[in-house]
Amino acid sequence: MTLELSHLSRRFTDYPALDDVSLVIAPGEFLALLGPSGSGKTTLLRILAGLDYPDAGTVQLDGNDFLAAQAHKRKVGLVFQHYALFRHLTVAENVAFGLRVRSRKARPSRTEIAERVQQLLKRVQLDDHGHRYPSQLSGGQRQRVALARALAVEPDLLLHEDLELTTVFVTHDQEEALELADRIAVMNRGRIEQVGSPEAIYQQPATPFVCEFIGKVNKIPLTYANHRLSAGDWVLEGDPWNGRHANVVAYVRPEHLSLVGAHTESGWAARLRHVYLAGSVAHLELYIPSIDQTLEADVAGEDVAALGLQNGAELRVAPRGAIVFALGEQAGDAPAGRWVWQA
Amino acid sequence: MSGPRRQPHWSRRIGHLLLMLAATAFLTIFLALPLAVVFVEAFRRGLHAYLSAIGQHEALMAIRLTLLVAAISVPLNVVFGVAAAWAIARFEFRGKALLGAFIDLPFSVSPVISGLVYVLLFGAQGWFGHWLELHDVKIIFAVPGLVLATIFITLPFVARELIPLMQSQGSDEEEAARVLGAGGWQMFFRVTLPNIRWALLYGVLLCNARAMGEFGAVSVVSGHIRGLTTTMPLEVEMLYNEYDYVGAFAVATLLALLALATLAIKALLEWRYGDEIAAHAPGGH
């Protein structure tokens, strides 16, 4: 079953919650929506669940108009962010709800329902909690009940506002999304900024927003002089825009910043402000006097140990790679250009 | 934290004592004593006189009428209250604030005025009086008038009880029910209603107490026809004005018992389901 969203827009009184969003979700695909709160994830999810409607645009499931069906006819499983368990029903009754409200023709028998509920509770490892009420469960247990309840109706589409397997799935938790998703759609201000594999999103971010939102990144403003871009002693040799854009920024991931010897030409003199060892990786906080900025660098823990680095040590660092954006006139504009720079 | 524990100063202790005495005296004089007087006066001539006073035809008719009026107006207010609370708690629409204000109106208007409005509308000289007379419909000085006035007076109880609860509960569970395949009524009866049941019962309780005890508004539209349009509070007044103290206080004991029972159930609900109930003082006059 292919789900096709085209040109969805939804305006609330004072801001656009969704702004011309198009997406194709392949059968069996697990798509994660990622974005800050207010970026439109929940609105998109509610539209798919039938709890809200777009002002413009269409959603088709295998070529059929998906929006024409009312919420209770859509066969969508939805796990709410706060689970929305029925507080007056037991865990087992919660899971059975979707089956019990079916019309007599489509409703399984009592024993069938009980069996199915037991199976599902077993799958989420809550088979001995069926008689409890939601208020007696931990947060994690509640979430598993919500998942079992959503799966009980054998949905065509599982929407998950938090984590776990399956098709469309909205989350704040980046680690989770990067691990599980086939593809990620990064949303911001009601728009999809980039859709792609987790690796592509991380390594080749399409916009400054994606850079800043996914993972850690150092943001370094560049200046143009003598036909090349630079920031302090770091020189990029060239400028794809030949100085047309005044506002150019380089994004450097902490792991793309390496310690270099004194002989290298391009790079910064830096002072180690703080070192924090986490397993095999050392997080360094470096102050660069020539650009008056503090940068973060991730280097191998062994190197730090070998060099015997301590707070206040003087050293030299240089970026190995960076994504350079020529920014638009105003904040929030799409970038005017993008340049993947390699040392 | 050191040094010997200081005893409160003696003048302070006396202050506390006086305050407690004053409060107790106040409650005794203004609440307990009147309640006791009702029962004492009702039984002044003994149990037999009491029972025969209640067994009077007019008294029995007044009891019947009171129950009838409550039996009609309370269910109607439940329907209206739930619908209004749902509309206000779940939807954004033009005039929402106005609807809220209208629901509160009976709390802020004197009941006598409420009754008078119906007389002006449906009375013989009222706006619709002529038309009603032509079609032989009696509202004022008849049971329909009593019911209308009672509905108006008790309008806020259920809605005001439910609105804050439904707003705080949010619509997540209802939406979950929809997505799981429940139709509108299934959602209402399986999710909405169970979630508000105790608050609803609480609202019904207050609504009922007011419906049975209302005096001002029904007094205006009743016409005081003994055995036909007098509810219990009106019957009490009429008996009292006729110097039938035992009769008046005998009927009054029934109202007092209703009040005590209401109070007991109310306290029980507040104690048991306090977090689902927005306890408030019944407004009005």
XYZ file of C-alpha atoms in Angstrom:
628
model
C 0.000 0.000 0.000
C 1.471 3.314 -1.047
C 0.522 6.468 0.775
C 0.858 9.613 -1.248
C 0.622 13.066 0.297
C 0.581 15.929 -2.138
C 0.650 19.657 -1.489
C -0.907 19.490 1.966
C -1.492 22.826 3.616
C -3.130 23.584 6.918
C -3.430 27.063 8.377
C -4.373 27.838 11.914
C -5.515 31.330 12.753
C -2.111 32.914 13.027
C 0.421 30.537 11.498
C 0.765 27.882 8.818
C 0.994 24.482 10.506
C 1.610 22.740 7.217
C 2.868 24.529 4.148
C 2.738 22.624 0.864
C 3.935 19.253 2.141
C 4.389 16.385 -0.312
C 5.632 12.905 0.521
C 5.382 9.388 -0.841
C 5.543 6.547 1.641
C 6.259 3.171 0.100
C 4.615 -0.087 1.231
C 6.242 -1.343 4.402
C 8.329 1.741 4.755
C 9.190 3.190 8.071
C 9.291 6.933 7.850
C 10.239 9.153 10.747
C 9.154 12.756 10.966
C 11.661 14.836 12.835
C 11.419 18.458 13.816
C 11.056 20.829 16.715
C 7.673 21.203 18.380
C 5.414 23.364 16.281
C 7.059 22.226 13.051
C 3.917 20.500 11.822
C 4.543 16.847 12.724
C 1.519 16.472 14.915
C -0.714 18.306 12.439
C 0.425 15.966 9.677
C -0.242 12.965 11.906
C -3.696 14.213 12.894
C -4.594 14.713 9.257
C -3.537 11.156 8.451
C -5.568 9.875 11.410
C -8.650 11.804 10.331
C -8.701 14.069 13.391
C -7.982 17.163 11.327
C -8.325 18.145 7.703
C -6.001 20.083 5.384
C -7.104 23.348 3.800
C -5.566 22.191 0.530
C -3.893 19.116 -0.883
C -4.697 15.427 -1.117
C -3.779 12.155 0.531
C -4.174 8.960 -1.478
C -3.813 5.385 -0.363
C -3.239 3.168 -3.386
C -4.845 5.812 -5.554
C -7.976 6.147 -3.397
C -8.899 9.379 -1.681
C -7.833 8.740 1.902
C -9.252 11.993 3.275
C -12.789 11.133 2.189
C -13.000 8.434 4.869
C -13.882 9.525 8.390
C -11.496 8.817 11.246
C -13.310 5.726 12.453
C -13.301 4.132 8.988
C -9.637 4.618 8.146
C -7.988 1.595 9.752
C -5.259 3.715 11.214
C -3.433 2.818 14.382
C -2.412 5.885 16.321
C -0.244 5.912 19.394
C -0.653 9.319 20.982
C 2.306 11.083 22.498
C 0.636 10.962 25.898
C -0.922 7.568 25.066
C -4.537 8.679 25.681
C -5.454 5.396 27.355
C -9.046 5.105 28.528
C -8.628 5.767 32.227
C -11.847 4.066 33.275
C -11.038 0.803 31.465
C -8.560 -1.911 32.377
C -5.543 -2.631 30.220
C -7.315 -5.583 28.580
C -10.458 -3.523 27.965
C -8.340 -0.765 26.451
C -6.769 -3.193 24.005
C -10.153 -4.752 23.204
C -11.821 -1.386 22.566
C -11.227 -1.225 18.820
C -12.675 -4.713 18.363
C -15.666 -4.210 20.652
C -16.915 -1.096 18.885
C -17.132 -2.882 15.553
C -20.517 -3.504 14.020
C -21.984 -6.878 14.900
C -21.074 -8.334 11.522
C -17.405 -7.428 11.730
C -17.002 -8.038 15.445
C -15.126 -11.142 16.555
C -16.741 -13.289 19.246
C -16.050 -12.612 22.923
C -13.604 -15.496 23.188
C -11.828 -14.451 20.011
C -11.460 -10.920 21.329
C -10.152 -12.193 24.662
C -7.616 -14.412 22.872
C -6.454 -11.624 20.615
C -6.068 -9.250 23.540
C -4.047 -11.831 25.444
C -1.804 -12.389 22.421
C -1.172 -8.691 22.001
C -0.479 -8.182 25.693
C 1.979 -11.039 25.511
C 3.695 -9.407 22.563
C 4.228 -6.228 24.554
C 5.107 -8.256 27.669
C 2.141 -7.160 29.726
C 0.163 -10.415 29.725
C -0.157 -10.418 33.517
C -1.256 -6.760 33.668
C -4.561 -7.122 31.811
C -6.722 -6.422 34.849
C -4.887 -3.264 35.903
C -5.911 0.292 35.213
C -3.716 2.738 33.273
C -3.073 4.777 36.419
C -1.389 1.722 37.946
C 1.180 1.432 35.151
C 4.527 3.075 34.525
C 5.008 5.398 31.558
C 6.735 2.711 29.509
C 4.001 0.179 30.256
C 1.325 2.675 29.252
C 3.040 3.219 25.963
C 3.094 -0.504 25.304
C -0.617 -0.728 26.084
C -1.236 2.108 23.624
C 0.744 0.231 21.007
C -1.137 -3.023 21.647
C -4.436 -1.127 21.469
C -3.463 0.436 18.139
C -2.303 -2.910 16.708
C -5.457 -4.746 17.814
C -7.458 -3.330 14.920
C -4.810 -4.508 12.428
C -4.278 -1.060 10.946
C -3.101 -0.331 7.419
C -1.076 2.520 8.693
C 0.508 2.840 12.106
C 1.163 6.322 13.311
C 3.315 6.666 16.315
C 3.828 9.964 18.050
C 6.840 8.775 19.937
C 9.003 5.787 19.068
C 8.973 2.083 18.037
C 8.560 0.291 14.770
C 6.469 0.821 11.655
C 5.301 3.228 9.042
C 4.911 6.905 9.697
C 6.291 7.948 12.982
C 6.796 11.302 14.633
C 9.487 11.820 17.175
C 11.660 14.199 19.144
C 14.127 11.466 19.888
C 16.817 11.750 17.261
C 18.852 8.721 18.271
C 15.773 6.560 17.932
C 14.829 7.996 14.551
C 18.321 7.684 13.141
C 18.540 4.052 14.205
C 15.163 2.756 13.146
C 13.928 4.768 10.227
C 14.252 3.823 6.568
C 13.853 7.468 5.732
C 13.523 10.656 7.700
C 11.548 13.748 6.851
C 12.855 16.782 8.707
C 10.144 19.360 9.272
C 10.371 23.019 10.156
C 7.691 25.709 10.170
C 5.174 23.471 8.450
C 7.524 22.535 5.631
C 9.584 19.490 4.845
C 13.187 20.678 4.699
C 14.688 17.383 3.610
C 13.671 13.780 3.058
C 16.295 11.089 2.896
C 18.089 8.218 4.549
C 19.338 8.914 8.071
C 22.893 8.900 6.724
C 22.166 11.396 3.971
C 20.351 13.661 6.409
C 23.311 13.643 8.742
C 26.155 13.779 6.233
C 24.572 15.905 3.509
C 22.124 18.250 5.207
C 20.189 20.267 2.650
C 19.593 23.381 4.734
C 21.151 25.206 7.689
C 18.125 24.191 9.763
C 18.752 20.474 9.136
C 22.430 20.999 10.018
C 21.578 22.612 13.294
C 18.670 20.365 14.203
C 20.268 16.988 13.509
C 23.228 16.295 15.720
C 25.747 18.773 17.025
C 27.375 21.275 14.762
C 29.683 24.291 14.906
C 28.431 27.311 13.042
C 31.225 29.501 11.698
C 30.574 32.708 9.713
C 32.918 33.116 6.721
C 34.313 36.238 5.117
C 35.175 36.741 1.466
C 38.467 38.374 0.478
C 41.004 37.821 -2.316
C 38.641 35.452 -4.175
C 38.391 33.029 -1.331
C 36.393 32.351 1.810
C 37.974 32.169 5.203
C 37.399 32.356 8.921
C 40.434 33.573 10.801
C 43.373 31.359 9.847
C 41.171 28.745 8.241
C 41.158 29.305 4.471
C 38.790 27.406 2.176
C 40.578 28.273 -1.116
C 37.848 29.491 -3.408
C 34.222 30.551 -3.398
C 31.656 28.903 -5.691
C 29.642 32.137 -5.671
C 32.571 34.478 -6.427
C 31.664 36.838 -3.658
C 28.042 37.293 -4.755
C 26.740 36.414 -1.325
C 27.781 38.369 1.705
C 26.244 36.108 4.314
C 28.084 32.784 4.131
C 28.252 30.285 6.968
C 30.174 27.029 7.358
C 28.784 24.155 9.441
C 31.370 21.778 10.866
C 30.452 18.663 12.815
C 32.516 18.137 15.986
C 33.960 14.903 14.579
C 35.121 16.750 11.451
C 37.382 18.979 13.494
C 40.797 17.386 14.001
C 43.944 18.155 15.867
C 46.738 19.020 13.444
C 50.476 19.585 13.669
C 52.018 23.029 13.837
C 53.294 22.825 10.235
C 49.816 22.932 8.554
C 49.017 26.189 6.851
C 45.224 26.255 7.177
C 43.835 25.875 10.666
C 43.469 27.653 13.941
C 45.505 28.088 17.016
C 43.226 27.050 19.849
C 43.140 26.885 23.607
C 41.637 23.844 25.298
C 38.981 25.047 27.667
C 37.501 21.801 28.739
C 37.947 18.135 27.983
C 35.349 15.519 28.719
C 36.081 11.880 28.090
C 33.086 9.688 27.170
C 34.191 6.152 26.483
C 36.482 6.113 23.482
C 35.578 9.639 22.421
C 36.861 12.861 23.945
C 34.693 15.948 23.688
C 36.846 19.053 23.540
C 35.776 22.602 24.052
C 38.176 24.841 22.176
C 38.487 28.587 22.186
C 39.739 30.039 18.876
C 41.089 33.564 19.432
C 41.338 34.453 15.712
C 37.566 34.161 15.238
C 36.627 34.742 18.879
C 34.469 31.586 19.006
C 34.295 28.464 21.107
C 34.021 25.266 19.054
C 33.276 21.694 19.953
C 35.468 18.894 18.678
C 35.167 15.122 19.073
C 38.447 13.264 18.824
C 39.648 9.796 19.691
C 40.188 9.414 23.398
C 43.554 7.722 22.797
C 44.913 10.804 21.038
C 44.018 12.995 23.956
C 45.674 10.572 26.340
C 48.758 10.280 24.118
C 49.139 14.044 23.924
C 48.474 14.386 27.623
C 46.062 17.249 26.969
C 44.877 19.290 29.868
C 42.705 22.323 30.279
C 44.481 25.434 29.041
C 46.718 23.507 26.607
C 47.576 25.327 23.374
C 46.998 23.311 20.219
C 46.061 23.527 16.546
C 42.847 22.354 14.918
C 41.472 22.336 11.387
C 38.167 21.201 9.844
C 38.351 18.166 7.537
C 35.017 18.909 5.960
C 32.188 21.402 6.141
C 28.833 22.228 4.612
C 28.857 25.835 3.484
C 25.648 27.769 2.941
C 25.094 31.110 1.297
C 22.152 32.417 3.306
C 19.197 34.351 1.952
C 18.484 37.954 2.786
C 16.192 37.173 5.698
C 16.275 34.593 8.431
C 14.057 31.665 7.495
C 14.599 32.088 3.741
C 15.774 29.045 1.819
C 19.569 29.110 1.437
C 20.782 30.719 -1.781
C 23.502 28.117 -2.247
C 25.161 25.064 -0.723
C 28.750 23.890 -1.037
C 30.135 20.653 0.331
C 33.704 21.496 1.231
C 36.433 18.919 1.784
C 39.932 19.643 3.017
C 16.571 24.592 66.126
C 17.481 24.896 69.758
C 16.160 26.194 73.038
C 13.132 25.071 75.004
C 9.827 24.868 73.166
C 7.917 28.002 73.897
C 4.363 27.761 75.046
C 2.038 30.022 73.076
C 1.378 33.157 75.007
C -1.763 32.934 77.191
C -3.419 35.905 75.452
C -2.959 34.162 72.124
C -4.569 31.001 73.435
C -7.518 32.932 74.733
C -7.780 34.617 71.351
C -8.016 31.205 69.665
C -10.606 30.069 72.139
C -12.754 33.135 71.635
C -12.570 32.757 67.883
C -13.699 29.138 68.082
C -16.500 30.024 70.440
C -17.669 32.775 68.136
C -17.658 30.448 65.127
C -19.520 27.734 67.012
C -22.073 30.190 68.329
C -22.582 31.610 64.873
C -23.127 28.179 63.302
C -25.444 27.156 66.116
C -27.597 30.258 65.920
C -27.780 30.532 62.171
C -27.692 26.903 61.019
C -28.223 24.231 63.653
C -30.882 26.042 65.635
C -33.183 26.832 62.706
C -32.877 23.248 61.512
C -33.751 22.000 64.988
C -36.663 24.431 65.180
C -38.106 22.981 61.981
C -38.227 19.516 63.522
C -39.302 20.676 66.956
C -42.202 22.717 65.606
C -43.245 19.920 63.243
C -43.509 17.440 66.108
C -44.935 19.926 68.664
C -48.315 18.204 68.658
C -46.840 14.716 68.400
C -46.153 12.152 65.712
C -49.811 11.683 64.864
C -50.370 15.367 64.085
C -47.176 15.356 62.056
C -48.225 12.386 59.967
C -51.723 13.678 59.395
C -50.310 17.062 58.341
C -48.159 15.369 55.736
C -51.056 13.112 54.754
C -53.273 16.115 53.891
C -54.459 16.070 50.313
C -52.829 19.438 49.497
C -49.539 18.400 51.083
C -49.482 15.156 49.130
C -50.304 17.012 45.929
C -47.515 19.494 46.652
C -45.061 16.619 47.136
C -46.262 15.009 43.931
C -45.979 18.246 41.990
C -42.493 18.928 43.342
C -41.350 15.467 42.283
C -42.979 15.911 38.877
C -41.338 19.279 38.249
C -37.950 17.897 39.285
C -38.483 14.754 37.215
C -39.031 16.856 34.092
C -36.566 19.686 34.594
C -33.573 17.719 35.887
C -33.319 15.309 32.920
C -33.780 18.204 30.491
C -31.000 20.082 32.234
C -28.778 17.011 32.088
C -29.217 16.854 28.327
C -28.688 20.584 27.923
C -25.818 20.708 30.409
C -23.872 17.866 28.799
C -24.429 19.295 25.315
C -23.424 22.807 26.359
C -20.384 21.589 28.297
C -19.309 19.507 25.323
C -19.708 22.420 22.942
C -17.751 24.767 25.186
C -15.020 22.314 26.191
C -14.426 20.759 22.780
C -15.045 23.363 20.109
C -14.051 26.861 19.151
C -16.921 28.872 17.767
C -18.254 32.352 17.540
C -20.315 33.351 20.549
C -18.688 30.815 22.863
C -18.118 33.453 25.538
C -21.690 34.600 25.118
C -22.996 31.068 25.615
C -20.927 30.826 28.785
C -22.395 34.079 30.016
C -25.937 32.913 29.238
C -25.389 29.724 31.188
C -24.397 31.823 34.199
C -27.305 34.217 33.823
C -29.666 32.387 36.214
C -27.003 32.683 38.926
C -26.850 36.428 38.575
C -30.508 37.277 38.062
C -32.912 37.316 40.981
C -35.266 34.309 40.737
C -38.257 36.626 41.050
C -37.168 38.348 37.855
C -36.746 34.961 36.172
C -40.320 34.092 37.051
C -41.576 37.487 36.026
C -39.990 37.151 32.573
C -42.116 34.077 31.933
C -45.225 35.887 33.090
C -44.407 38.731 30.696
C -43.918 36.259 27.872
C -46.666 33.714 28.431
C -49.083 35.422 30.858
C -52.562 36.552 29.805
C -51.250 40.075 29.103
C -47.872 38.784 27.871
C -46.370 38.721 24.375
C -47.644 35.260 23.516
C -50.590 35.356 25.945
C -53.229 35.987 23.341
C -51.996 33.325 20.960
C -51.707 30.784 23.768
C -55.229 31.534 24.915
C -56.551 31.068 21.390
C -54.926 27.653 21.234
C -56.009 26.797 24.755
C -52.489 26.361 26.087
C -51.949 27.231 29.740
C -48.420 27.951 30.847
C -48.600 30.558 33.576
C -50.448 29.493 36.736
C -50.050 25.888 35.531
C -47.507 23.072 35.620
C -45.690 24.058 32.359
C -44.881 27.449 33.873
C -43.445 25.820 37.001
C -41.318 23.527 34.873
C -40.062 26.379 32.683
C -39.153 28.536 35.650
C -37.395 25.618 37.348
C -35.425 24.743 34.221
C -34.287 28.342 33.946
C -33.230 28.544 37.570
C -31.312 25.233 37.523
C -29.766 25.723 34.090
C -26.144 26.311 35.217
C -25.696 23.415 37.626
C -24.838 20.563 35.277
C -23.018 22.606 32.623
C -20.892 24.535 35.126
C -19.929 21.306 36.833
C -18.850 19.601 33.618
C -17.087 22.379 31.724
C -13.928 22.631 33.859
C -13.611 18.858 34.091
C -14.034 18.300 30.353
C -11.587 21.094 29.632
C -8.975 19.609 31.920
C -9.474 16.073 30.618
C -9.027 17.187 27.022
C -10.217 15.318 23.962
C -7.357 12.817 23.616
C -9.359 9.822 24.778
C -12.300 10.721 22.574
C -9.999 11.065 19.594
C -8.360 7.741 20.426
C -11.828 6.157 20.432
C -12.605 7.671 17.027
C -9.387 6.430 15.485
C -10.032 2.962 16.946
C -13.257 2.868 14.979
C -15.896 4.112 17.415
C -18.815 6.062 15.981
C -20.033 9.282 17.577
C -22.488 7.703 20.006
C -20.148 4.842 20.841
C -17.497 7.391 21.687
C -19.931 9.315 23.863
C -21.298 6.380 25.819
C -18.067 4.398 26.117
C -15.563 7.174 26.742
C -17.029 10.625 27.352
C -19.797 9.656 29.742
C -17.762 7.287 31.941
C -15.123 9.995 32.325
C -17.593 12.594 33.556
C -20.026 10.357 35.437
C -19.195 11.496 38.983
C -19.123 15.156 38.110
C -22.404 14.657 36.278
C -23.953 12.968 39.309
C -22.706 15.825 41.463
C -24.249 18.367 39.111
C -27.521 16.441 39.020
C -27.587 16.363 42.793
C -27.207 20.123 43.121
C -29.611 20.686 40.251
C -32.206 18.464 41.901
C -31.855 20.104 45.299
C -32.404 23.480 43.723
C -35.277 22.254 41.539
C -37.142 20.926 44.570
C -36.301 23.821 46.851
C -36.818 26.753 44.471
C -39.228 29.333 45.824
C -38.898 32.740 44.154
C -39.289 31.970 40.479
C -42.005 29.339 40.880
C -43.868 31.586 43.310
C -44.316 34.170 40.557
C -45.615 31.739 37.918
C -47.541 29.425 40.236
C -50.657 31.420 41.065
C -50.809 29.476 44.342
C -53.711 27.227 43.463
C -53.810 24.743 46.353
C -53.505 21.141 45.266
C -52.774 22.143 41.678
C -49.854 24.545 41.314
C -48.188 24.694 44.719
C -44.881 22.951 45.126
C -43.574 22.078 48.578
C -41.802 25.397 49.291
C -44.954 27.286 48.253
C -47.123 24.974 50.332
C -44.942 25.699 53.371
C -45.435 29.417 52.922
C -49.191 29.140 52.464
C -49.643 26.883 55.485
C -47.550 29.224 57.557
C -49.553 32.248 56.457
C -52.693 30.376 57.533
C -51.175 29.887 61.010
C -50.990 26.098 60.452
C -47.541 25.855 62.014
C -47.471 22.093 62.396
C -48.511 21.674 58.767
C -45.965 24.212 57.536
C -43.099 22.759 59.535
C -44.093 19.175 58.716
C -43.711 19.855 55.005
C -40.586 21.847 55.791
C -39.040 18.777 57.466
C -39.266 16.963 54.153
C -37.344 19.771 52.453
C -34.881 19.795 55.329
C -34.359 16.038 54.959
C -33.833 16.513 51.226
C -31.200 19.126 52.028
C -29.487 16.844 54.558
C -29.499 13.896 52.170
C -28.117 16.096 49.402
C -25.427 17.352 51.743
C -24.469 13.822 52.740
C -24.223 12.531 49.182
C -22.403 15.693 48.151
C -19.854 15.245 50.903
C -19.454 11.594 49.968
C -18.872 12.439 46.306
C -16.409 15.173 47.184
C -14.524 12.848 49.485
C -14.454 9.889 47.134
C -14.105 11.558 43.707
C -12.805 14.994 44.666
C -10.331 15.103 41.775
C -13.088 14.626 39.213
C -15.402 17.201 40.709
C -15.154 20.949 40.630
C -16.739 21.564 44.009
C -18.551 24.850 44.099
C -21.196 26.465 46.146
C -24.604 26.299 44.561
C -25.237 29.835 43.428
C -28.514 31.694 43.355
C -30.669 33.129 46.036
